[in-house]
Amino acid sequence: GDKQEAKTLSSIVPVILEQNKFEATYSDASWYKLKNGTGVYGIFWDKDKLNGLGDISITEVDLLNLFWEPGKKDIQKSRNIFYLELADVDLLEQQYPELKGKISTDTSELKKYVYDDTVRTDGKCIVVDWYYKKIVNGEVKLHFCKFCGDNILYATENEEGDLSENGLYNHGKYPFVFDPLFKEEGQPTGFGYVDVCKDAQESIDRLNNDIEINARWGARPRWFIR
């Protein structure tokens, strides 16, 4: 009975992936996975796509600023998930005029990569996407709240109708898919080739340094012509 539905999905899914340029997203996530151990995909509903008709968006998610409940191997069993992003204060105030003068520019809680160049965070703030689950009449409902500091920007439970009753997505699952390289017990993440090779590479670097020092000492002249 599911054959026709499977055939239909087999025609739809490749189109969705092509529209989202998933090949490039998959490549970026795969490189990230090799280096850091885990690639993460975010599958969201974008109501602004296709001239307001709405469609699925698939993006690579930075694991550095994604937080879940410790000790959960399955990300879907985490009680909450938080994702932090930087946003420009002036643009946020344009979108939410009621927040003017209320937004904190403290970005110390956001994890940052180490760059050669100085990455300025002046005039920026942290916006948090909070996903959480509630059980209503025996069914799991996924709700969503976006906030900045103490200011709520959007919350499904504050909406009327279907969103407040059924949550963000009808399937009740977090919109994140973890793709670990070498899995670790008790965690949804894994470790990558950097973790595997770093000790060996450190030994190689030390050995190369010792060989260079010995070669320099061995190349020094041992006699002098008078």
PDB file of C-alpha atoms in Angstrom:
ATOM      1  CA  GLY A   1       0.000   0.000   0.000  1.00  0.00           C
ATOM      2  CA  ASP A   2       2.973   2.320   0.407  1.00  0.00           C
ATOM      3  CA  LYS A   3       4.478   1.666  -3.032  1.00  0.00           C
ATOM      4  CA  GLN A   4       2.784   4.592  -4.744  1.00  0.00           C
ATOM      5  CA  GLU A   5       3.674   6.972  -1.900  1.00  0.00           C
ATOM      6  CA  ALA A   6       7.287   5.772  -2.049  1.00  0.00           C
ATOM      7  CA  LYS A   7       7.381   6.422  -5.788  1.00  0.00           C
ATOM      8  CA  THR A   8       5.960   9.909  -5.255  1.00  0.00           C
ATOM      9  CA  LEU A   9       8.552  10.712  -2.563  1.00  0.00           C
ATOM     10  CA  SER A  10      11.299   9.357  -4.827  1.00  0.00           C
ATOM     11  CA  SER A  11      10.316  12.037  -7.322  1.00  0.00           C
ATOM     12  CA  ILE A  12       9.897  14.859  -4.786  1.00  0.00           C
ATOM     13  CA  VAL A  13      12.968  14.424  -2.541  1.00  0.00           C
ATOM     14  CA  PRO A  14      15.604  14.820  -5.314  1.00  0.00           C
ATOM     15  CA  VAL A  15      13.927  18.061  -6.423  1.00  0.00           C
ATOM     16  CA  ILE A  16      13.988  19.434  -2.875  1.00  0.00           C
ATOM     17  CA  LEU A  17      17.678  18.517  -2.541  1.00  0.00           C
ATOM     18  CA  GLU A  18      18.489  20.122  -5.893  1.00  0.00           C
ATOM     19  CA  GLN A  19      16.648  23.343  -5.002  1.00  0.00           C
ATOM     20  CA  ASN A  20      18.585  23.526  -1.739  1.00  0.00           C
ATOM     21  CA  LYS A  21      21.917  22.903  -3.516  1.00  0.00           C
ATOM     22  CA  PHE A  22      22.421  20.011  -1.140  1.00  0.00           C
ATOM     23  CA  GLU A  23      25.511  18.758  -2.950  1.00  0.00           C
ATOM     24  CA  ALA A  24      27.464  21.816  -1.749  1.00  0.00           C
ATOM     25  CA  THR A  25      25.958  21.557   1.740  1.00  0.00           C
ATOM     26  CA  TYR A  26      26.870  17.866   1.918  1.00  0.00           C
ATOM     27  CA  SER A  27      30.435  18.645   0.816  1.00  0.00           C
ATOM     28  CA  ASP A  28      30.859  21.347   3.488  1.00  0.00           C
ATOM     29  CA  ALA A  29      29.380  19.115   6.208  1.00  0.00           C
ATOM     30  CA  SER A  30      31.603  16.206   5.152  1.00  0.00           C
ATOM     31  CA  TRP A  31      34.786  18.299   5.404  1.00  0.00           C
ATOM     32  CA  TYR A  32      33.572  19.551   8.798  1.00  0.00           C
ATOM     33  CA  LYS A  33      32.930  15.950   9.882  1.00  0.00           C
ATOM     34  CA  LEU A  34      36.409  14.780   8.859  1.00  0.00           C
ATOM     35  CA  LYS A  35      38.063  17.551  10.873  1.00  0.00           C
ATOM     36  CA  ASN A  36      35.753  17.885  13.865  1.00  0.00           C
ATOM     37  CA  GLY A  37      34.142  14.462  14.075  1.00  0.00           C
ATOM     38  CA  THR A  38      30.500  15.327  13.359  1.00  0.00           C
ATOM     39  CA  GLY A  39      28.572  17.057  10.619  1.00  0.00           C
ATOM     40  CA  VAL A  40      25.175  18.493  11.476  1.00  0.00           C
ATOM     41  CA  TYR A  41      22.337  19.286   9.095  1.00  0.00           C
ATOM     42  CA  GLY A  42      19.458  21.595   9.884  1.00  0.00           C
ATOM     43  CA  ILE A  43      16.155  20.875   8.113  1.00  0.00           C
ATOM     44  CA  PHE A  44      13.782  23.800   8.569  1.00  0.00           C
ATOM     45  CA  TRP A  45      10.544  25.029   7.057  1.00  0.00           C
ATOM     46  CA  ASP A  46      11.142  28.400   5.378  1.00  0.00           C
ATOM     47  CA  LYS A  47       7.843  30.207   4.932  1.00  0.00           C
ATOM     48  CA  ASP A  48       9.440  32.873   2.708  1.00  0.00           C
ATOM     49  CA  LYS A  49      10.703  30.493   0.013  1.00  0.00           C
ATOM     50  CA  LEU A  50       9.027  30.221  -3.406  1.00  0.00           C
ATOM     51  CA  ASN A  51       7.546  33.721  -3.181  1.00  0.00           C
ATOM     52  CA  GLY A  52       5.854  33.059   0.137  1.00  0.00           C
ATOM     53  CA  LEU A  53       4.566  29.589  -0.699  1.00  0.00           C
ATOM     54  CA  GLY A  54       7.138  28.043   1.651  1.00  0.00           C
ATOM     55  CA  ASP A  55       9.400  25.029   1.338  1.00  0.00           C
ATOM     56  CA  ILE A  56      12.083  23.049   3.148  1.00  0.00           C
ATOM     57  CA  SER A  57      15.555  24.537   3.682  1.00  0.00           C
ATOM     58  CA  ILE A  58      18.567  22.328   4.370  1.00  0.00           C
ATOM     59  CA  THR A  59      21.666  23.974   5.835  1.00  0.00           C
ATOM     60  CA  GLU A  60      24.901  23.038   7.537  1.00  0.00           C
ATOM     61  CA  VAL A  61      24.823  23.808  11.264  1.00  0.00           C
ATOM     62  CA  ASP A  62      27.882  24.908  13.229  1.00  0.00           C
ATOM     63  CA  LEU A  63      28.317  22.388  16.034  1.00  0.00           C
ATOM     64  CA  LEU A  64      30.301  24.918  18.075  1.00  0.00           C
ATOM     65  CA  ASN A  65      27.169  26.833  19.099  1.00  0.00           C
ATOM     66  CA  LEU A  66      24.649  23.991  19.302  1.00  0.00           C
ATOM     67  CA  PHE A  67      23.826  22.776  22.825  1.00  0.00           C
ATOM     68  CA  TRP A  68      21.852  19.741  24.018  1.00  0.00           C
ATOM     69  CA  GLU A  69      21.278  17.729  27.198  1.00  0.00           C
ATOM     70  CA  PRO A  70      24.500  15.934  28.248  1.00  0.00           C
ATOM     71  CA  GLY A  71      24.509  12.140  28.316  1.00  0.00           C
ATOM     72  CA  LYS A  72      21.949  11.683  25.535  1.00  0.00           C
ATOM     73  CA  LYS A  73      23.143   9.471  22.681  1.00  0.00           C
ATOM     74  CA  ASP A  74      20.016  10.187  20.648  1.00  0.00           C
ATOM     75  CA  ILE A  75      19.592  13.909  20.064  1.00  0.00           C
ATOM     76  CA  GLN A  76      15.818  13.431  19.883  1.00  0.00           C
ATOM     77  CA  LYS A  77      15.793  12.372  23.544  1.00  0.00           C
ATOM     78  CA  SER A  78      17.297  15.666  24.707  1.00  0.00           C
ATOM     79  CA  ARG A  79      14.771  17.747  26.628  1.00  0.00           C
ATOM     80  CA  ASN A  80      15.980  21.014  25.097  1.00  0.00           C
ATOM     81  CA  ILE A  81      18.200  22.150  22.251  1.00  0.00           C
ATOM     82  CA  PHE A  82      19.691  25.620  21.962  1.00  0.00           C
ATOM     83  CA  TYR A  83      21.355  27.171  18.930  1.00  0.00           C
ATOM     84  CA  LEU A  84      23.140  30.520  19.265  1.00  0.00           C
ATOM     85  CA  GLU A  85      23.847  32.985  16.466  1.00  0.00           C
ATOM     86  CA  LEU A  86      25.234  36.499  16.170  1.00  0.00           C
ATOM     87  CA  ALA A  87      22.903  39.202  14.853  1.00  0.00           C
ATOM     88  CA  ASP A  88      23.342  42.901  14.109  1.00  0.00           C
ATOM     89  CA  VAL A  89      21.620  45.007  16.749  1.00  0.00           C
ATOM     90  CA  ASP A  90      20.509  47.712  14.300  1.00  0.00           C
ATOM     91  CA  LEU A  91      18.901  45.192  11.934  1.00  0.00           C
ATOM     92  CA  LEU A  92      17.199  43.428  14.846  1.00  0.00           C
ATOM     93  CA  GLU A  93      15.799  46.754  16.084  1.00  0.00           C
ATOM     94  CA  GLN A  94      14.459  47.474  12.611  1.00  0.00           C
ATOM     95  CA  GLN A  95      12.669  44.140  12.593  1.00  0.00           C
ATOM     96  CA  TYR A  96      11.480  44.485  16.208  1.00  0.00           C
ATOM     97  CA  PRO A  97      11.120  48.231  16.985  1.00  0.00           C
ATOM     98  CA  GLU A  98       9.895  47.471  20.522  1.00  0.00           C
ATOM     99  CA  LEU A  99      13.403  46.214  21.394  1.00  0.00           C
ATOM    100  CA  LYS A 100      15.148  49.520  20.758  1.00  0.00           C
ATOM    101  CA  GLY A 101      17.544  50.220  23.618  1.00  0.00           C
ATOM    102  CA  LYS A 102      16.814  46.884  25.322  1.00  0.00           C
ATOM    103  CA  ILE A 103      19.300  44.623  23.544  1.00  0.00           C
ATOM    104  CA  SER A 104      22.522  43.606  25.274  1.00  0.00           C
ATOM    105  CA  THR A 105      25.694  43.481  23.163  1.00  0.00           C
ATOM    106  CA  ASP A 106      27.471  41.009  25.450  1.00  0.00           C
ATOM    107  CA  THR A 107      28.672  38.153  23.194  1.00  0.00           C
ATOM    108  CA  SER A 108      30.983  36.444  25.673  1.00  0.00           C
ATOM    109  CA  GLU A 109      28.780  33.319  25.836  1.00  0.00           C
ATOM    110  CA  LEU A 110      29.180  32.653  22.110  1.00  0.00           C
ATOM    111  CA  LYS A 111      32.002  30.290  21.182  1.00  0.00           C
ATOM    112  CA  LYS A 112      34.391  31.656  18.587  1.00  0.00           C
ATOM    113  CA  TYR A 113      36.981  30.237  16.252  1.00  0.00           C
ATOM    114  CA  VAL A 114      40.544  31.526  16.371  1.00  0.00           C
ATOM    115  CA  TYR A 115      41.275  33.557  13.237  1.00  0.00           C
ATOM    116  CA  ASP A 116      44.407  35.268  11.988  1.00  0.00           C
ATOM    117  CA  ASP A 117      42.319  38.382  11.386  1.00  0.00           C
ATOM    118  CA  THR A 118      40.432  40.213  14.114  1.00  0.00           C
ATOM    119  CA  VAL A 119      36.719  39.464  13.932  1.00  0.00           C
ATOM    120  CA  ARG A 120      34.867  42.358  15.490  1.00  0.00           C
ATOM    121  CA  THR A 121      31.599  41.786  17.351  1.00  0.00           C
ATOM    122  CA  ASP A 122      30.808  45.456  17.996  1.00  0.00           C
ATOM    123  CA  GLY A 123      27.143  46.235  17.522  1.00  0.00           C
ATOM    124  CA  LYS A 124      26.155  42.577  17.570  1.00  0.00           C
ATOM    125  CA  CYS A 125      24.104  40.480  19.975  1.00  0.00           C
ATOM    126  CA  ILE A 126      23.319  36.819  20.609  1.00  0.00           C
ATOM    127  CA  VAL A 127      20.015  35.429  19.353  1.00  0.00           C
ATOM    128  CA  VAL A 128      19.013  32.037  20.769  1.00  0.00           C
ATOM    129  CA  ASP A 129      16.809  29.478  19.027  1.00  0.00           C
ATOM    130  CA  TRP A 130      15.329  27.262  21.745  1.00  0.00           C
ATOM    131  CA  TYR A 131      13.646  23.999  20.771  1.00  0.00           C
ATOM    132  CA  TYR A 132      11.881  22.012  23.480  1.00  0.00           C
ATOM    133  CA  LYS A 133       9.399  19.158  23.738  1.00  0.00           C
ATOM    134  CA  LYS A 134       6.171  18.841  25.697  1.00  0.00           C
ATOM    135  CA  ILE A 135       3.825  15.892  26.093  1.00  0.00           C
ATOM    136  CA  VAL A 136       0.195  16.804  25.455  1.00  0.00           C
ATOM    137  CA  ASN A 137      -2.486  14.102  25.663  1.00  0.00           C
ATOM    138  CA  GLY A 138       0.179  11.433  25.303  1.00  0.00           C
ATOM    139  CA  GLU A 139       1.701  12.994  22.158  1.00  0.00           C
ATOM    140  CA  VAL A 140       5.097  14.690  21.891  1.00  0.00           C
ATOM    141  CA  LYS A 141       4.862  18.286  20.686  1.00  0.00           C
ATOM    142  CA  LEU A 142       7.886  20.275  19.559  1.00  0.00           C
ATOM    143  CA  HIS A 143       7.795  23.964  20.466  1.00  0.00           C
ATOM    144  CA  PHE A 144      10.107  26.776  19.521  1.00  0.00           C
ATOM    145  CA  CYS A 145      11.114  30.063  21.138  1.00  0.00           C
ATOM    146  CA  LYS A 146      13.476  32.675  19.710  1.00  0.00           C
ATOM    147  CA  PHE A 147      14.822  35.210  22.182  1.00  0.00           C
ATOM    148  CA  CYS A 148      17.544  37.782  22.667  1.00  0.00           C
ATOM    149  CA  GLY A 149      18.537  38.341  26.274  1.00  0.00           C
ATOM    150  CA  ASP A 150      15.282  38.721  28.221  1.00  0.00           C
ATOM    151  CA  ASN A 151      13.294  39.643  25.105  1.00  0.00           C
ATOM    152  CA  ILE A 152      11.138  37.027  23.374  1.00  0.00           C
ATOM    153  CA  LEU A 153      11.101  37.539  19.623  1.00  0.00           C
ATOM    154  CA  TYR A 154       8.833  34.626  18.723  1.00  0.00           C
ATOM    155  CA  ALA A 155       7.231  31.671  20.476  1.00  0.00           C
ATOM    156  CA  THR A 156       4.956  28.986  19.062  1.00  0.00           C
ATOM    157  CA  GLU A 157       3.054  28.736  22.368  1.00  0.00           C
ATOM    158  CA  ASN A 158       2.136  32.420  22.065  1.00  0.00           C
ATOM    159  CA  GLU A 159       0.587  31.887  18.633  1.00  0.00           C
ATOM    160  CA  GLU A 160      -3.048  31.073  18.113  1.00  0.00           C
ATOM    161  CA  GLY A 161      -4.446  27.976  16.478  1.00  0.00           C
ATOM    162  CA  ASP A 162      -2.404  25.089  15.092  1.00  0.00           C
ATOM    163  CA  LEU A 163       1.048  26.238  16.243  1.00  0.00           C
ATOM    164  CA  SER A 164       0.114  26.553  19.905  1.00  0.00           C
ATOM    165  CA  GLU A 165      -1.707  23.217  19.884  1.00  0.00           C
ATOM    166  CA  ASN A 166       0.497  21.027  17.671  1.00  0.00           C
ATOM    167  CA  GLY A 167       3.845  22.773  17.988  1.00  0.00           C
ATOM    168  CA  LEU A 168       6.335  23.797  15.345  1.00  0.00           C
ATOM    169  CA  TYR A 169       6.377  20.573  13.296  1.00  0.00           C
ATOM    170  CA  ASN A 170       3.765  17.823  13.255  1.00  0.00           C
ATOM    171  CA  HIS A 171       6.402  15.079  13.456  1.00  0.00           C
ATOM    172  CA  GLY A 172       7.512  16.408  16.866  1.00  0.00           C
ATOM    173  CA  LYS A 173      11.238  15.984  16.155  1.00  0.00           C
ATOM    174  CA  TYR A 174      14.136  18.391  16.451  1.00  0.00           C
ATOM    175  CA  PRO A 175      15.146  19.705  13.008  1.00  0.00           C
ATOM    176  CA  PHE A 176      18.779  18.603  13.412  1.00  0.00           C
ATOM    177  CA  VAL A 177      20.456  15.509  11.995  1.00  0.00           C
ATOM    178  CA  PHE A 178      23.850  14.456  13.399  1.00  0.00           C
ATOM    179  CA  ASP A 179      26.295  12.628  11.134  1.00  0.00           C
ATOM    180  CA  PRO A 180      29.274  11.453  13.268  1.00  0.00           C
ATOM    181  CA  LEU A 181      32.461   9.984  11.786  1.00  0.00           C
ATOM    182  CA  PHE A 182      33.761   7.787  14.633  1.00  0.00           C
ATOM    183  CA  LYS A 183      30.956   7.456  17.189  1.00  0.00           C
ATOM    184  CA  GLU A 184      31.504   7.893  20.910  1.00  0.00           C
ATOM    185  CA  GLU A 185      29.424   6.115  23.534  1.00  0.00           C
ATOM    186  CA  GLY A 186      26.812   8.190  25.322  1.00  0.00           C
ATOM    187  CA  GLN A 187      27.095  11.119  22.912  1.00  0.00           C
ATOM    188  CA  PRO A 188      25.412  12.054  19.632  1.00  0.00           C
ATOM    189  CA  THR A 189      28.752  13.365  18.355  1.00  0.00           C
ATOM    190  CA  GLY A 190      31.948  11.575  17.350  1.00  0.00           C
ATOM    191  CA  PHE A 191      35.625  12.307  16.818  1.00  0.00           C
ATOM    192  CA  GLY A 192      37.455  13.013  13.581  1.00  0.00           C
ATOM    193  CA  TYR A 193      40.806  12.472  11.961  1.00  0.00           C
ATOM    194  CA  VAL A 194      42.341  15.438  13.785  1.00  0.00           C
ATOM    195  CA  ASP A 195      41.708  13.638  17.099  1.00  0.00           C
ATOM    196  CA  VAL A 196      43.101  10.383  15.674  1.00  0.00           C
ATOM    197  CA  CYS A 197      46.257  11.909  14.197  1.00  0.00           C
ATOM    198  CA  LYS A 198      47.162  14.738  16.567  1.00  0.00           C
ATOM    199  CA  ASP A 199      49.257  12.610  18.977  1.00  0.00           C
ATOM    200  CA  ALA A 200      51.141  10.930  16.129  1.00  0.00           C
ATOM    201  CA  GLN A 201      51.665  14.276  14.425  1.00  0.00           C
ATOM    202  CA  GLU A 202      53.028  15.767  17.645  1.00  0.00           C
ATOM    203  CA  SER A 203      55.582  12.941  17.858  1.00  0.00           C
ATOM    204  CA  ILE A 204      56.510  13.437  14.192  1.00  0.00           C
ATOM    205  CA  ASP A 205      57.011  17.168  14.729  1.00  0.00           C
ATOM    206  CA  ARG A 206      59.243  16.552  17.735  1.00  0.00           C
ATOM    207  CA  LEU A 207      61.276  13.944  15.838  1.00  0.00           C
ATOM    208  CA  ASN A 208      61.715  16.290  12.872  1.00  0.00           C
ATOM    209  CA  ASN A 209      62.870  19.026  15.238  1.00  0.00           C
ATOM    210  CA  ASP A 210      65.428  16.685  16.875  1.00  0.00           C
ATOM    211  CA  ILE A 211      66.725  15.551  13.466  1.00  0.00           C
ATOM    212  CA  GLU A 212      67.148  19.165  12.364  1.00  0.00           C
ATOM    213  CA  ILE A 213      69.015  20.072  15.575  1.00  0.00           C
ATOM    214  CA  ASN A 214      71.336  17.041  15.236  1.00  0.00           C
ATOM    215  CA  ALA A 215      71.928  17.819  11.575  1.00  0.00           C
ATOM    216  CA  ARG A 216      72.943  21.383  12.394  1.00  0.00           C
ATOM    217  CA  TRP A 217      75.328  20.244  15.124  1.00  0.00           C
ATOM    218  CA  GLY A 218      76.750  17.553  12.856  1.00  0.00           C
ATOM    219  CA  ALA A 219      77.356  20.089  10.088  1.00  0.00           C
ATOM    220  CA  ARG A 220      79.536  22.323  12.273  1.00  0.00           C
ATOM    221  CA  PRO A 221      83.264  22.220  11.374  1.00  0.00           C
ATOM    222  CA  ARG A 222      85.387  20.217  13.835  1.00  0.00           C
ATOM    223  CA  TRP A 223      88.815  21.711  12.966  1.00  0.00           C
ATOM    224  CA  PHE A 224      90.313  25.010  12.097  1.00  0.00           C
ATOM    225  CA  ILE A 225      93.015  25.804   9.536  1.00  0.00           C
ATOM    226  CA  ARG A 226      95.663  28.209  10.854  1.00  0.00           C
TER     227      ARG A 226
END
